[in-house]
């Protein structure tokens, strides 16, 4: 199992937003969804891919000269290097030729043993903060064998494990992963199947079915439902209410969290030479989100409700008294 390999986007240390305590987050390559608001487009492809940092580029043209597919050219207007993705074969010769690291690679082939070596460097922080490792993406179900082997290694090392899941997979894969997790986040983009297909490229039927089935095999109170709230996409009252009703059906749902839409991934789209389809959408604040979903706090729910990590409703208690000033901060 230690020799099993997977494609890892990056490993981030000391995260406080992806589970309890301090977390080491392993971002994996590959995702079956194409959410138009995706903030990590570099995770979508399951393969290693080149990206371009124009701020480092000197315009020397070395990358153009070595490209065997003639996929690179210098823009006459801006002077930056432009890639023809229909020609590019991802041979990475341009990366090797660039002395200024303007051409770089997203993704690295790693074994379970290599990833565990990085994770175990942080065991002391896990111990003192009740933290652990979180597998993120992309979507780990694009590499289920690798993810399962990595989680088994965490089990053997007594390291707390969490994950961020899309649930767009077979339930057989879900059964291989969920029992290893002390908690997991699952995105519910929208409850409407047609809207889900429009904005992500895929229907949500198996996602919702897998969430409900996972509820029967997961650790107690381990499900954290997340909704990336995007104006004009899923911010209507009906969708917000239906999402809360889904959470109410789940006996192990600990929290429903709303995440304000942002455009932090815009720079990555530009580095990859891709168009960002929601560039004209305005970012949202916590207060913007609260104005959309605040009505939920008037009903009794069996789970907590938060906005980007800030708790606004506590199960069994009700509103937490968070002020408008705090939400606008």
PDB file of C-alpha atoms in Angstrom:
ATOM      1  CA  UNK A   1       0.000   0.000   0.000  1.00  0.00           C
ATOM      2  CA  UNK A   2       2.852   2.411   0.804  1.00  0.00           C
ATOM      3  CA  UNK A   3       4.027   2.159  -2.809  1.00  0.00           C
ATOM      4  CA  UNK A   4       0.629   3.100  -4.251  1.00  0.00           C
ATOM      5  CA  UNK A   5       0.903   6.422  -6.048  1.00  0.00           C
ATOM      6  CA  UNK A   6      -1.479   9.306  -6.612  1.00  0.00           C
ATOM      7  CA  UNK A   7      -1.426  12.789  -8.083  1.00  0.00           C
ATOM      8  CA  UNK A   8      -1.191  15.409  -5.352  1.00  0.00           C
ATOM      9  CA  UNK A   9      -1.765  19.083  -6.101  1.00  0.00           C
ATOM     10  CA  UNK A  10      -0.103  20.369  -2.929  1.00  0.00           C
ATOM     11  CA  UNK A  11       0.171  19.805   0.814  1.00  0.00           C
ATOM     12  CA  UNK A  12      -0.637  22.725   3.112  1.00  0.00           C
ATOM     13  CA  UNK A  13       0.363  22.865   6.764  1.00  0.00           C
ATOM     14  CA  UNK A  14      -1.261  24.374   9.880  1.00  0.00           C
ATOM     15  CA  UNK A  15      -4.715  24.952   8.394  1.00  0.00           C
ATOM     16  CA  UNK A  16      -7.438  25.983  10.879  1.00  0.00           C
ATOM     17  CA  UNK A  17     -10.360  25.922   8.437  1.00  0.00           C
ATOM     18  CA  UNK A  18     -10.569  22.289   7.337  1.00  0.00           C
ATOM     19  CA  UNK A  19     -11.514  20.427  10.512  1.00  0.00           C
ATOM     20  CA  UNK A  20     -10.770  20.501  14.221  1.00  0.00           C
ATOM     21  CA  UNK A  21      -7.427  21.762  15.481  1.00  0.00           C
ATOM     22  CA  UNK A  22      -4.425  22.312  13.252  1.00  0.00           C
ATOM     23  CA  UNK A  23      -4.710  20.353  10.016  1.00  0.00           C
ATOM     24  CA  UNK A  24      -2.345  19.200   7.311  1.00  0.00           C
ATOM     25  CA  UNK A  25      -4.400  19.384   4.114  1.00  0.00           C
ATOM     26  CA  UNK A  26      -3.578  17.112   1.188  1.00  0.00           C
ATOM     27  CA  UNK A  27      -5.055  18.535  -2.013  1.00  0.00           C
ATOM     28  CA  UNK A  28      -5.540  15.903  -4.694  1.00  0.00           C
ATOM     29  CA  UNK A  29      -5.828  16.306  -8.469  1.00  0.00           C
ATOM     30  CA  UNK A  30      -8.971  15.497 -10.426  1.00  0.00           C
ATOM     31  CA  UNK A  31     -12.662  16.427 -10.187  1.00  0.00           C
ATOM     32  CA  UNK A  32     -15.696  15.246 -12.217  1.00  0.00           C
ATOM     33  CA  UNK A  33     -17.543  18.546 -11.647  1.00  0.00           C
ATOM     34  CA  UNK A  34     -16.906  21.858 -13.372  1.00  0.00           C
ATOM     35  CA  UNK A  35     -18.467  24.329 -10.952  1.00  0.00           C
ATOM     36  CA  UNK A  36     -18.423  27.702 -12.632  1.00  0.00           C
ATOM     37  CA  UNK A  37     -17.389  29.383  -9.343  1.00  0.00           C
ATOM     38  CA  UNK A  38     -14.578  26.890  -8.608  1.00  0.00           C
ATOM     39  CA  UNK A  39     -11.782  28.586  -6.650  1.00  0.00           C
ATOM     40  CA  UNK A  40      -9.194  25.885  -7.383  1.00  0.00           C
ATOM     41  CA  UNK A  41      -9.311  25.271 -11.157  1.00  0.00           C
ATOM     42  CA  UNK A  42      -5.815  23.808 -10.913  1.00  0.00           C
ATOM     43  CA  UNK A  43      -7.365  20.808  -9.135  1.00  0.00           C
ATOM     44  CA  UNK A  44      -9.884  19.948 -11.859  1.00  0.00           C
ATOM     45  CA  UNK A  45      -7.637  18.011 -14.217  1.00  0.00           C
ATOM     46  CA  UNK A  46      -6.461  14.630 -12.998  1.00  0.00           C
ATOM     47  CA  UNK A  47      -3.147  15.139 -14.777  1.00  0.00           C
ATOM     48  CA  UNK A  48      -0.147  17.344 -14.137  1.00  0.00           C
ATOM     49  CA  UNK A  49      -0.436  20.606 -16.068  1.00  0.00           C
ATOM     50  CA  UNK A  50       1.639  23.676 -16.857  1.00  0.00           C
ATOM     51  CA  UNK A  51       0.772  27.141 -15.608  1.00  0.00           C
ATOM     52  CA  UNK A  52       2.365  30.470 -16.446  1.00  0.00           C
ATOM     53  CA  UNK A  53       3.407  33.251 -14.040  1.00  0.00           C
ATOM     54  CA  UNK A  54       3.738  36.300 -16.254  1.00  0.00           C
ATOM     55  CA  UNK A  55       5.144  38.431 -13.408  1.00  0.00           C
ATOM     56  CA  UNK A  56       8.297  36.271 -13.470  1.00  0.00           C
ATOM     57  CA  UNK A  57       8.629  36.150 -17.238  1.00  0.00           C
ATOM     58  CA  UNK A  58      11.501  38.116 -18.836  1.00  0.00           C
ATOM     59  CA  UNK A  59      10.338  37.417 -22.381  1.00  0.00           C
ATOM     60  CA  UNK A  60      13.551  35.564 -23.266  1.00  0.00           C
ATOM     61  CA  UNK A  61      11.613  33.118 -25.482  1.00  0.00           C
ATOM     62  CA  UNK A  62      13.470  29.997 -24.341  1.00  0.00           C
ATOM     63  CA  UNK A  63      10.190  28.166 -23.784  1.00  0.00           C
ATOM     64  CA  UNK A  64       8.988  29.031 -27.297  1.00  0.00           C
ATOM     65  CA  UNK A  65      12.166  27.700 -28.848  1.00  0.00           C
ATOM     66  CA  UNK A  66      12.022  24.279 -27.157  1.00  0.00           C
ATOM     67  CA  UNK A  67       8.298  23.567 -27.622  1.00  0.00           C
ATOM     68  CA  UNK A  68       8.058  20.599 -30.049  1.00  0.00           C
ATOM     69  CA  UNK A  69       4.376  21.309 -30.792  1.00  0.00           C
ATOM     70  CA  UNK A  70       4.807  25.050 -31.482  1.00  0.00           C
ATOM     71  CA  UNK A  71       2.119  25.639 -28.880  1.00  0.00           C
ATOM     72  CA  UNK A  72       3.699  28.805 -27.449  1.00  0.00           C
ATOM     73  CA  UNK A  73       3.947  32.328 -28.826  1.00  0.00           C
ATOM     74  CA  UNK A  74       4.606  35.802 -27.506  1.00  0.00           C
ATOM     75  CA  UNK A  75       1.631  38.172 -27.524  1.00  0.00           C
ATOM     76  CA  UNK A  76       2.349  41.232 -29.661  1.00  0.00           C
ATOM     77  CA  UNK A  77      -0.007  43.260 -27.484  1.00  0.00           C
ATOM     78  CA  UNK A  78       1.147  42.349 -23.958  1.00  0.00           C
ATOM     79  CA  UNK A  79       4.491  40.612 -24.518  1.00  0.00           C
ATOM     80  CA  UNK A  80       3.472  37.657 -22.368  1.00  0.00           C
ATOM     81  CA  UNK A  81       3.648  34.016 -23.428  1.00  0.00           C
ATOM     82  CA  UNK A  82       0.404  32.585 -24.806  1.00  0.00           C
ATOM     83  CA  UNK A  83      -0.271  28.838 -24.887  1.00  0.00           C
ATOM     84  CA  UNK A  84      -2.367  27.098 -27.552  1.00  0.00           C
ATOM     85  CA  UNK A  85      -3.980  24.392 -25.411  1.00  0.00           C
ATOM     86  CA  UNK A  86      -5.161  22.480 -28.476  1.00  0.00           C
ATOM     87  CA  UNK A  87      -1.507  21.922 -29.413  1.00  0.00           C
ATOM     88  CA  UNK A  88       0.091  21.558 -25.991  1.00  0.00           C
ATOM     89  CA  UNK A  89       0.901  17.927 -25.084  1.00  0.00           C
ATOM     90  CA  UNK A  90       2.058  18.749 -21.506  1.00  0.00           C
ATOM     91  CA  UNK A  91       5.573  17.485 -22.230  1.00  0.00           C
ATOM     92  CA  UNK A  92       6.954  20.093 -19.751  1.00  0.00           C
ATOM     93  CA  UNK A  93       9.991  20.962 -21.893  1.00  0.00           C
ATOM     94  CA  UNK A  94       9.032  24.631 -21.497  1.00  0.00           C
ATOM     95  CA  UNK A  95       9.248  24.238 -17.727  1.00  0.00           C
ATOM     96  CA  UNK A  96      12.748  22.772 -17.939  1.00  0.00           C
ATOM     97  CA  UNK A  97      13.859  25.547 -20.312  1.00  0.00           C
ATOM     98  CA  UNK A  98      12.638  28.451 -18.137  1.00  0.00           C
ATOM     99  CA  UNK A  99      15.416  29.750 -15.879  1.00  0.00           C
ATOM    100  CA  UNK A 100      13.048  32.193 -14.172  1.00  0.00           C
ATOM    101  CA  UNK A 101      10.384  29.677 -13.093  1.00  0.00           C
ATOM    102  CA  UNK A 102       7.703  31.501 -15.046  1.00  0.00           C
ATOM    103  CA  UNK A 103       6.508  28.148 -16.402  1.00  0.00           C
ATOM    104  CA  UNK A 104       5.632  25.739 -13.581  1.00  0.00           C
ATOM    105  CA  UNK A 105       3.685  22.536 -12.978  1.00  0.00           C
ATOM    106  CA  UNK A 106       0.541  21.918 -10.963  1.00  0.00           C
ATOM    107  CA  UNK A 107       0.570  18.394  -9.529  1.00  0.00           C
ATOM    108  CA  UNK A 108       3.106  15.827  -8.402  1.00  0.00           C
ATOM    109  CA  UNK A 109       3.134  12.036  -8.427  1.00  0.00           C
ATOM    110  CA  UNK A 110       3.601  10.840  -4.838  1.00  0.00           C
ATOM    111  CA  UNK A 111       3.478   7.512  -3.029  1.00  0.00           C
ATOM    112  CA  UNK A 112       1.452   6.964   0.141  1.00  0.00           C
ATOM    113  CA  UNK A 113       4.736   6.681   2.013  1.00  0.00           C
ATOM    114  CA  UNK A 114       5.934  10.061   0.704  1.00  0.00           C
ATOM    115  CA  UNK A 115       2.685  11.798   1.662  1.00  0.00           C
ATOM    116  CA  UNK A 116       2.691  10.173   5.106  1.00  0.00           C
ATOM    117  CA  UNK A 117       6.249  11.370   5.641  1.00  0.00           C
ATOM    118  CA  UNK A 118       5.014  14.951   5.178  1.00  0.00           C
ATOM    119  CA  UNK A 119       1.923  14.417   7.347  1.00  0.00           C
ATOM    120  CA  UNK A 120       3.859  12.868  10.225  1.00  0.00           C
ATOM    121  CA  UNK A 121       6.140  15.895  10.464  1.00  0.00           C
ATOM    122  CA  UNK A 122       3.143  17.628  12.048  1.00  0.00           C
ATOM    123  CA  UNK A 123       2.129  14.936  14.570  1.00  0.00           C
ATOM    124  CA  UNK A 124       3.173  17.099  17.522  1.00  0.00           C
ATOM    125  CA  UNK A 125       0.786  19.864  16.362  1.00  0.00           C
ATOM    126  CA  UNK A 126      -2.012  17.313  15.915  1.00  0.00           C
ATOM    127  CA  UNK A 127      -1.467  16.063  19.473  1.00  0.00           C
ATOM    128  CA  UNK A 128      -1.605  19.484  21.156  1.00  0.00           C
ATOM    129  CA  UNK A 129      -4.476  20.899  19.064  1.00  0.00           C
ATOM    130  CA  UNK A 130      -6.612  17.763  18.544  1.00  0.00           C
ATOM    131  CA  UNK A 131      -5.949  18.200  14.843  1.00  0.00           C
ATOM    132  CA  UNK A 132      -5.080  15.820  12.039  1.00  0.00           C
ATOM    133  CA  UNK A 133      -5.082  15.382   8.291  1.00  0.00           C
ATOM    134  CA  UNK A 134      -7.763  16.509   5.821  1.00  0.00           C
ATOM    135  CA  UNK A 135      -7.981  15.152   2.287  1.00  0.00           C
ATOM    136  CA  UNK A 136      -9.239  17.750  -0.148  1.00  0.00           C
ATOM    137  CA  UNK A 137      -9.287  18.332  -3.883  1.00  0.00           C
ATOM    138  CA  UNK A 138     -10.419  18.316  -6.513  1.00  0.00           C
ATOM    139  CA  UNK A 139     -12.298  15.242  -5.477  1.00  0.00           C
ATOM    140  CA  UNK A 140     -10.569  12.315  -3.796  1.00  0.00           C
ATOM    141  CA  UNK A 141     -13.038   9.896  -5.426  1.00  0.00           C
ATOM    142  CA  UNK A 142     -11.124  10.431  -8.670  1.00  0.00           C
ATOM    143  CA  UNK A 143      -8.325   8.562  -6.866  1.00  0.00           C
ATOM    144  CA  UNK A 144     -10.246   6.296  -4.511  1.00  0.00           C
ATOM    145  CA  UNK A 145      -7.558   3.585  -4.324  1.00  0.00           C
ATOM    146  CA  UNK A 146      -4.886   6.106  -3.375  1.00  0.00           C
ATOM    147  CA  UNK A 147      -7.157   7.944  -0.910  1.00  0.00           C
ATOM    148  CA  UNK A 148      -8.188   4.700   0.776  1.00  0.00           C
ATOM    149  CA  UNK A 149      -4.560   3.590   1.147  1.00  0.00           C
ATOM    150  CA  UNK A 150      -3.621   6.976   2.589  1.00  0.00           C
ATOM    151  CA  UNK A 151      -6.490   6.868   5.097  1.00  0.00           C
ATOM    152  CA  UNK A 152      -5.515   3.327   6.130  1.00  0.00           C
ATOM    153  CA  UNK A 153      -2.001   4.617   6.783  1.00  0.00           C
ATOM    154  CA  UNK A 154      -3.468   7.423   8.922  1.00  0.00           C
ATOM    155  CA  UNK A 155      -5.484   4.805  10.844  1.00  0.00           C
ATOM    156  CA  UNK A 156      -2.308   2.815  11.496  1.00  0.00           C
ATOM    157  CA  UNK A 157      -0.559   5.968  12.741  1.00  0.00           C
ATOM    158  CA  UNK A 158      -3.572   6.960  14.916  1.00  0.00           C
ATOM    159  CA  UNK A 159      -3.947  10.257  13.044  1.00  0.00           C
ATOM    160  CA  UNK A 160      -7.380  11.890  12.982  1.00  0.00           C
ATOM    161  CA  UNK A 161      -8.699  12.050   9.398  1.00  0.00           C
ATOM    162  CA  UNK A 162     -11.247  14.304   7.721  1.00  0.00           C
ATOM    163  CA  UNK A 163     -12.117  14.968   4.090  1.00  0.00           C
ATOM    164  CA  UNK A 164     -13.898  17.336   1.738  1.00  0.00           C
ATOM    165  CA  UNK A 165     -16.156  15.285  -0.544  1.00  0.00           C
ATOM    166  CA  UNK A 166     -18.251  15.952  -3.659  1.00  0.00           C
ATOM    167  CA  UNK A 167     -20.023  12.561  -3.449  1.00  0.00           C
ATOM    168  CA  UNK A 168     -20.268  12.306  -7.246  1.00  0.00           C
ATOM    169  CA  UNK A 169     -19.275   8.638  -7.359  1.00  0.00           C
ATOM    170  CA  UNK A 170     -20.611   5.152  -6.711  1.00  0.00           C
ATOM    171  CA  UNK A 171     -21.737   4.253  -3.201  1.00  0.00           C
ATOM    172  CA  UNK A 172     -19.196   1.412  -3.299  1.00  0.00           C
ATOM    173  CA  UNK A 173     -16.479   4.094  -3.310  1.00  0.00           C
ATOM    174  CA  UNK A 174     -18.226   6.021  -0.538  1.00  0.00           C
ATOM    175  CA  UNK A 175     -18.228   2.869   1.630  1.00  0.00           C
ATOM    176  CA  UNK A 176     -14.457   2.573   1.164  1.00  0.00           C
ATOM    177  CA  UNK A 177     -13.746   6.110   2.366  1.00  0.00           C
ATOM    178  CA  UNK A 178     -16.348   7.363   4.872  1.00  0.00           C
ATOM    179  CA  UNK A 179     -15.729   4.776   7.653  1.00  0.00           C
ATOM    180  CA  UNK A 180     -12.141   6.064   7.938  1.00  0.00           C
ATOM    181  CA  UNK A 181     -13.240   9.650   8.601  1.00  0.00           C
ATOM    182  CA  UNK A 182     -13.848  11.263  11.979  1.00  0.00           C
ATOM    183  CA  UNK A 183     -15.669  14.059  10.118  1.00  0.00           C
ATOM    184  CA  UNK A 184     -16.281  15.130   6.535  1.00  0.00           C
ATOM    185  CA  UNK A 185     -17.493  18.131   4.611  1.00  0.00           C
ATOM    186  CA  UNK A 186     -19.811  17.662   1.658  1.00  0.00           C
ATOM    187  CA  UNK A 187     -20.836  20.404  -0.751  1.00  0.00           C
ATOM    188  CA  UNK A 188     -24.493  20.736  -1.682  1.00  0.00           C
ATOM    189  CA  UNK A 189     -24.275  23.187  -4.579  1.00  0.00           C
ATOM    190  CA  UNK A 190     -28.022  23.289  -5.243  1.00  0.00           C
ATOM    191  CA  UNK A 191     -30.949  20.971  -4.611  1.00  0.00           C
ATOM    192  CA  UNK A 192     -32.367  21.533  -8.103  1.00  0.00           C
ATOM    193  CA  UNK A 193     -31.044  18.851 -10.529  1.00  0.00           C
ATOM    194  CA  UNK A 194     -31.370  21.006 -13.653  1.00  0.00           C
ATOM    195  CA  UNK A 195     -29.595  23.968 -12.058  1.00  0.00           C
ATOM    196  CA  UNK A 196     -26.941  21.633 -10.722  1.00  0.00           C
ATOM    197  CA  UNK A 197     -26.233  20.318 -14.221  1.00  0.00           C
ATOM    198  CA  UNK A 198     -26.229  23.849 -15.661  1.00  0.00           C
ATOM    199  CA  UNK A 199     -23.723  25.231 -13.169  1.00  0.00           C
ATOM    200  CA  UNK A 200     -21.530  22.150 -12.504  1.00  0.00           C
ATOM    201  CA  UNK A 201     -21.924  20.037 -15.645  1.00  0.00           C
ATOM    202  CA  UNK A 202     -23.432  17.085 -13.762  1.00  0.00           C
ATOM    203  CA  UNK A 203     -26.764  16.034 -12.265  1.00  0.00           C
ATOM    204  CA  UNK A 204     -26.999  15.855  -8.458  1.00  0.00           C
ATOM    205  CA  UNK A 205     -29.084  12.661  -8.077  1.00  0.00           C
ATOM    206  CA  UNK A 206     -26.236  10.365  -7.016  1.00  0.00           C
ATOM    207  CA  UNK A 207     -24.725  13.107  -4.823  1.00  0.00           C
ATOM    208  CA  UNK A 208     -27.890  13.452  -2.735  1.00  0.00           C
ATOM    209  CA  UNK A 209     -28.392   9.685  -2.634  1.00  0.00           C
ATOM    210  CA  UNK A 210     -24.819   9.121  -1.449  1.00  0.00           C
ATOM    211  CA  UNK A 211     -25.168  11.763   1.271  1.00  0.00           C
ATOM    212  CA  UNK A 212     -28.269  10.035   2.624  1.00  0.00           C
ATOM    213  CA  UNK A 213     -26.643   6.587   2.456  1.00  0.00           C
ATOM    214  CA  UNK A 214     -23.415   7.832   4.032  1.00  0.00           C
ATOM    215  CA  UNK A 215     -25.461   9.021   7.000  1.00  0.00           C
ATOM    216  CA  UNK A 216     -26.009   5.364   7.934  1.00  0.00           C
ATOM    217  CA  UNK A 217     -22.322   4.359   7.925  1.00  0.00           C
ATOM    218  CA  UNK A 218     -20.476   7.453   9.165  1.00  0.00           C
ATOM    219  CA  UNK A 219     -19.190   8.394  12.604  1.00  0.00           C
ATOM    220  CA  UNK A 220     -21.734  10.122  14.907  1.00  0.00           C
ATOM    221  CA  UNK A 221     -22.317  13.796  14.068  1.00  0.00           C
ATOM    222  CA  UNK A 222     -19.557  13.726  11.443  1.00  0.00           C
ATOM    223  CA  UNK A 223     -21.386  15.323   8.498  1.00  0.00           C
ATOM    224  CA  UNK A 224     -20.804  19.000   7.772  1.00  0.00           C
ATOM    225  CA  UNK A 225     -22.843  20.250   4.807  1.00  0.00           C
ATOM    226  CA  UNK A 226     -21.419  23.246   2.971  1.00  0.00           C
ATOM    227  CA  UNK A 227     -23.219  25.533   0.527  1.00  0.00           C
ATOM    228  CA  UNK A 228     -21.110  27.920  -1.569  1.00  0.00           C
ATOM    229  CA  UNK A 229     -23.756  30.636  -1.889  1.00  0.00           C
ATOM    230  CA  UNK A 230     -23.701  32.357  -5.295  1.00  0.00           C
ATOM    231  CA  UNK A 231     -26.105  35.142  -6.200  1.00  0.00           C
ATOM    232  CA  UNK A 232     -28.531  34.119  -8.925  1.00  0.00           C
ATOM    233  CA  UNK A 233     -27.435  30.488  -8.750  1.00  0.00           C
ATOM    234  CA  UNK A 234     -28.537  28.985  -5.415  1.00  0.00           C
ATOM    235  CA  UNK A 235     -29.363  31.896  -3.114  1.00  0.00           C
ATOM    236  CA  UNK A 236     -33.167  31.682  -3.429  1.00  0.00           C
ATOM    237  CA  UNK A 237     -35.357  30.948  -0.409  1.00  0.00           C
ATOM    238  CA  UNK A 238     -36.647  27.649  -1.808  1.00  0.00           C
ATOM    239  CA  UNK A 239     -33.184  26.199  -2.330  1.00  0.00           C
ATOM    240  CA  UNK A 240     -31.914  27.349   1.063  1.00  0.00           C
ATOM    241  CA  UNK A 241     -34.948  25.839   2.803  1.00  0.00           C
ATOM    242  CA  UNK A 242     -34.675  22.527   0.902  1.00  0.00           C
ATOM    243  CA  UNK A 243     -30.991  22.275   1.807  1.00  0.00           C
ATOM    244  CA  UNK A 244     -31.825  22.761   5.489  1.00  0.00           C
ATOM    245  CA  UNK A 245     -34.557  20.125   5.228  1.00  0.00           C
ATOM    246  CA  UNK A 246     -32.002  17.692   3.770  1.00  0.00           C
ATOM    247  CA  UNK A 247     -29.748  18.323   6.771  1.00  0.00           C
ATOM    248  CA  UNK A 248     -32.714  17.753   9.118  1.00  0.00           C
ATOM    249  CA  UNK A 249     -33.197  14.294   7.573  1.00  0.00           C
ATOM    250  CA  UNK A 250     -29.615  13.302   8.419  1.00  0.00           C
ATOM    251  CA  UNK A 251     -29.211  11.986  11.943  1.00  0.00           C
ATOM    252  CA  UNK A 252     -25.464  12.670  11.847  1.00  0.00           C
ATOM    253  CA  UNK A 253     -25.451  16.184  10.399  1.00  0.00           C
ATOM    254  CA  UNK A 254     -23.495  18.393  12.777  1.00  0.00           C
ATOM    255  CA  UNK A 255     -23.543  21.643  10.837  1.00  0.00           C
ATOM    256  CA  UNK A 256     -24.862  23.469   7.790  1.00  0.00           C
ATOM    257  CA  UNK A 257     -22.336  26.086   6.686  1.00  0.00           C
ATOM    258  CA  UNK A 258     -22.858  28.776   4.060  1.00  0.00           C
ATOM    259  CA  UNK A 259     -19.768  30.062   2.244  1.00  0.00           C
ATOM    260  CA  UNK A 260     -19.963  33.539   0.647  1.00  0.00           C
ATOM    261  CA  UNK A 261     -19.080  33.551  -3.045  1.00  0.00           C
ATOM    262  CA  UNK A 262     -15.640  34.991  -3.815  1.00  0.00           C
ATOM    263  CA  UNK A 263     -13.318  35.252  -6.797  1.00  0.00           C
ATOM    264  CA  UNK A 264     -10.085  34.120  -5.178  1.00  0.00           C
ATOM    265  CA  UNK A 265      -9.495  31.586  -7.940  1.00  0.00           C
ATOM    266  CA  UNK A 266      -9.415  34.213 -10.691  1.00  0.00           C
ATOM    267  CA  UNK A 267      -5.603  34.435 -10.670  1.00  0.00           C
ATOM    268  CA  UNK A 268      -5.282  30.664 -11.088  1.00  0.00           C
ATOM    269  CA  UNK A 269      -7.621  30.735 -14.094  1.00  0.00           C
ATOM    270  CA  UNK A 270      -5.392  33.351 -15.718  1.00  0.00           C
ATOM    271  CA  UNK A 271      -2.244  31.354 -14.982  1.00  0.00           C
ATOM    272  CA  UNK A 272      -3.836  28.355 -16.691  1.00  0.00           C
ATOM    273  CA  UNK A 273      -4.986  30.445 -19.637  1.00  0.00           C
ATOM    274  CA  UNK A 274      -8.680  29.763 -18.946  1.00  0.00           C
ATOM    275  CA  UNK A 275     -11.696  32.049 -18.911  1.00  0.00           C
ATOM    276  CA  UNK A 276     -13.505  32.540 -15.603  1.00  0.00           C
ATOM    277  CA  UNK A 277     -17.197  32.439 -16.419  1.00  0.00           C
ATOM    278  CA  UNK A 278     -18.459  34.274 -13.315  1.00  0.00           C
ATOM    279  CA  UNK A 279     -15.996  37.155 -13.416  1.00  0.00           C
ATOM    280  CA  UNK A 280     -18.839  39.690 -13.482  1.00  0.00           C
ATOM    281  CA  UNK A 281     -20.475  38.247 -10.350  1.00  0.00           C
ATOM    282  CA  UNK A 282     -19.906  40.378  -7.253  1.00  0.00           C
ATOM    283  CA  UNK A 283     -18.317  38.777  -4.216  1.00  0.00           C
ATOM    284  CA  UNK A 284     -20.525  38.303  -1.155  1.00  0.00           C
ATOM    285  CA  UNK A 285     -19.889  39.141   2.490  1.00  0.00           C
ATOM    286  CA  UNK A 286     -21.099  37.252   5.557  1.00  0.00           C
ATOM    287  CA  UNK A 287     -23.758  39.922   5.975  1.00  0.00           C
ATOM    288  CA  UNK A 288     -24.922  39.424   2.380  1.00  0.00           C
ATOM    289  CA  UNK A 289     -25.263  35.709   3.097  1.00  0.00           C
ATOM    290  CA  UNK A 290     -27.082  36.270   6.394  1.00  0.00           C
ATOM    291  CA  UNK A 291     -29.661  38.436   4.645  1.00  0.00           C
ATOM    292  CA  UNK A 292     -30.343  35.506   2.305  1.00  0.00           C
ATOM    293  CA  UNK A 293     -30.505  32.668   4.851  1.00  0.00           C
ATOM    294  CA  UNK A 294     -31.202  34.432   8.152  1.00  0.00           C
ATOM    295  CA  UNK A 295     -34.808  33.218   8.122  1.00  0.00           C
ATOM    296  CA  UNK A 296     -33.517  29.721   8.947  1.00  0.00           C
ATOM    297  CA  UNK A 297     -32.577  30.957  12.417  1.00  0.00           C
ATOM    298  CA  UNK A 298     -36.274  31.409  13.233  1.00  0.00           C
ATOM    299  CA  UNK A 299     -36.898  27.627  13.069  1.00  0.00           C
ATOM    300  CA  UNK A 300     -35.739  24.826  15.369  1.00  0.00           C
ATOM    301  CA  UNK A 301     -33.119  22.622  13.709  1.00  0.00           C
ATOM    302  CA  UNK A 302     -31.167  19.584  14.891  1.00  0.00           C
ATOM    303  CA  UNK A 303     -27.862  20.978  13.557  1.00  0.00           C
ATOM    304  CA  UNK A 304     -25.777  24.124  13.912  1.00  0.00           C
ATOM    305  CA  UNK A 305     -25.719  26.802  11.199  1.00  0.00           C
ATOM    306  CA  UNK A 306     -22.642  28.858  10.331  1.00  0.00           C
ATOM    307  CA  UNK A 307     -21.508  31.424   7.793  1.00  0.00           C
ATOM    308  CA  UNK A 308     -17.885  30.954   6.775  1.00  0.00           C
ATOM    309  CA  UNK A 309     -16.911  29.559  10.179  1.00  0.00           C
ATOM    310  CA  UNK A 310     -19.010  32.004  12.217  1.00  0.00           C
ATOM    311  CA  UNK A 311     -21.818  30.256  14.111  1.00  0.00           C
ATOM    312  CA  UNK A 312     -25.170  32.039  13.792  1.00  0.00           C
ATOM    313  CA  UNK A 313     -27.454  29.270  15.117  1.00  0.00           C
ATOM    314  CA  UNK A 314     -26.833  26.608  17.778  1.00  0.00           C
ATOM    315  CA  UNK A 315     -28.970  23.457  17.820  1.00  0.00           C
ATOM    316  CA  UNK A 316     -31.224  23.394  20.881  1.00  0.00           C
ATOM    317  CA  UNK A 317     -30.474  27.026  21.713  1.00  0.00           C
ATOM    318  CA  UNK A 318     -31.294  29.076  18.630  1.00  0.00           C
ATOM    319  CA  UNK A 319     -29.696  32.308  17.452  1.00  0.00           C
ATOM    320  CA  UNK A 320     -26.238  32.917  18.832  1.00  0.00           C
ATOM    321  CA  UNK A 321     -26.634  36.687  19.025  1.00  0.00           C
ATOM    322  CA  UNK A 322     -24.041  37.494  16.378  1.00  0.00           C
ATOM    323  CA  UNK A 323     -24.417  41.187  15.552  1.00  0.00           C
ATOM    324  CA  UNK A 324     -24.674  42.923  12.198  1.00  0.00           C
ATOM    325  CA  UNK A 325     -21.339  44.636  12.928  1.00  0.00           C
ATOM    326  CA  UNK A 326     -19.586  41.284  13.351  1.00  0.00           C
ATOM    327  CA  UNK A 327     -21.139  39.880  10.179  1.00  0.00           C
ATOM    328  CA  UNK A 328     -20.057  42.959   8.240  1.00  0.00           C
ATOM    329  CA  UNK A 329     -16.503  42.918   9.640  1.00  0.00           C
TER     330      UNK A 329
END
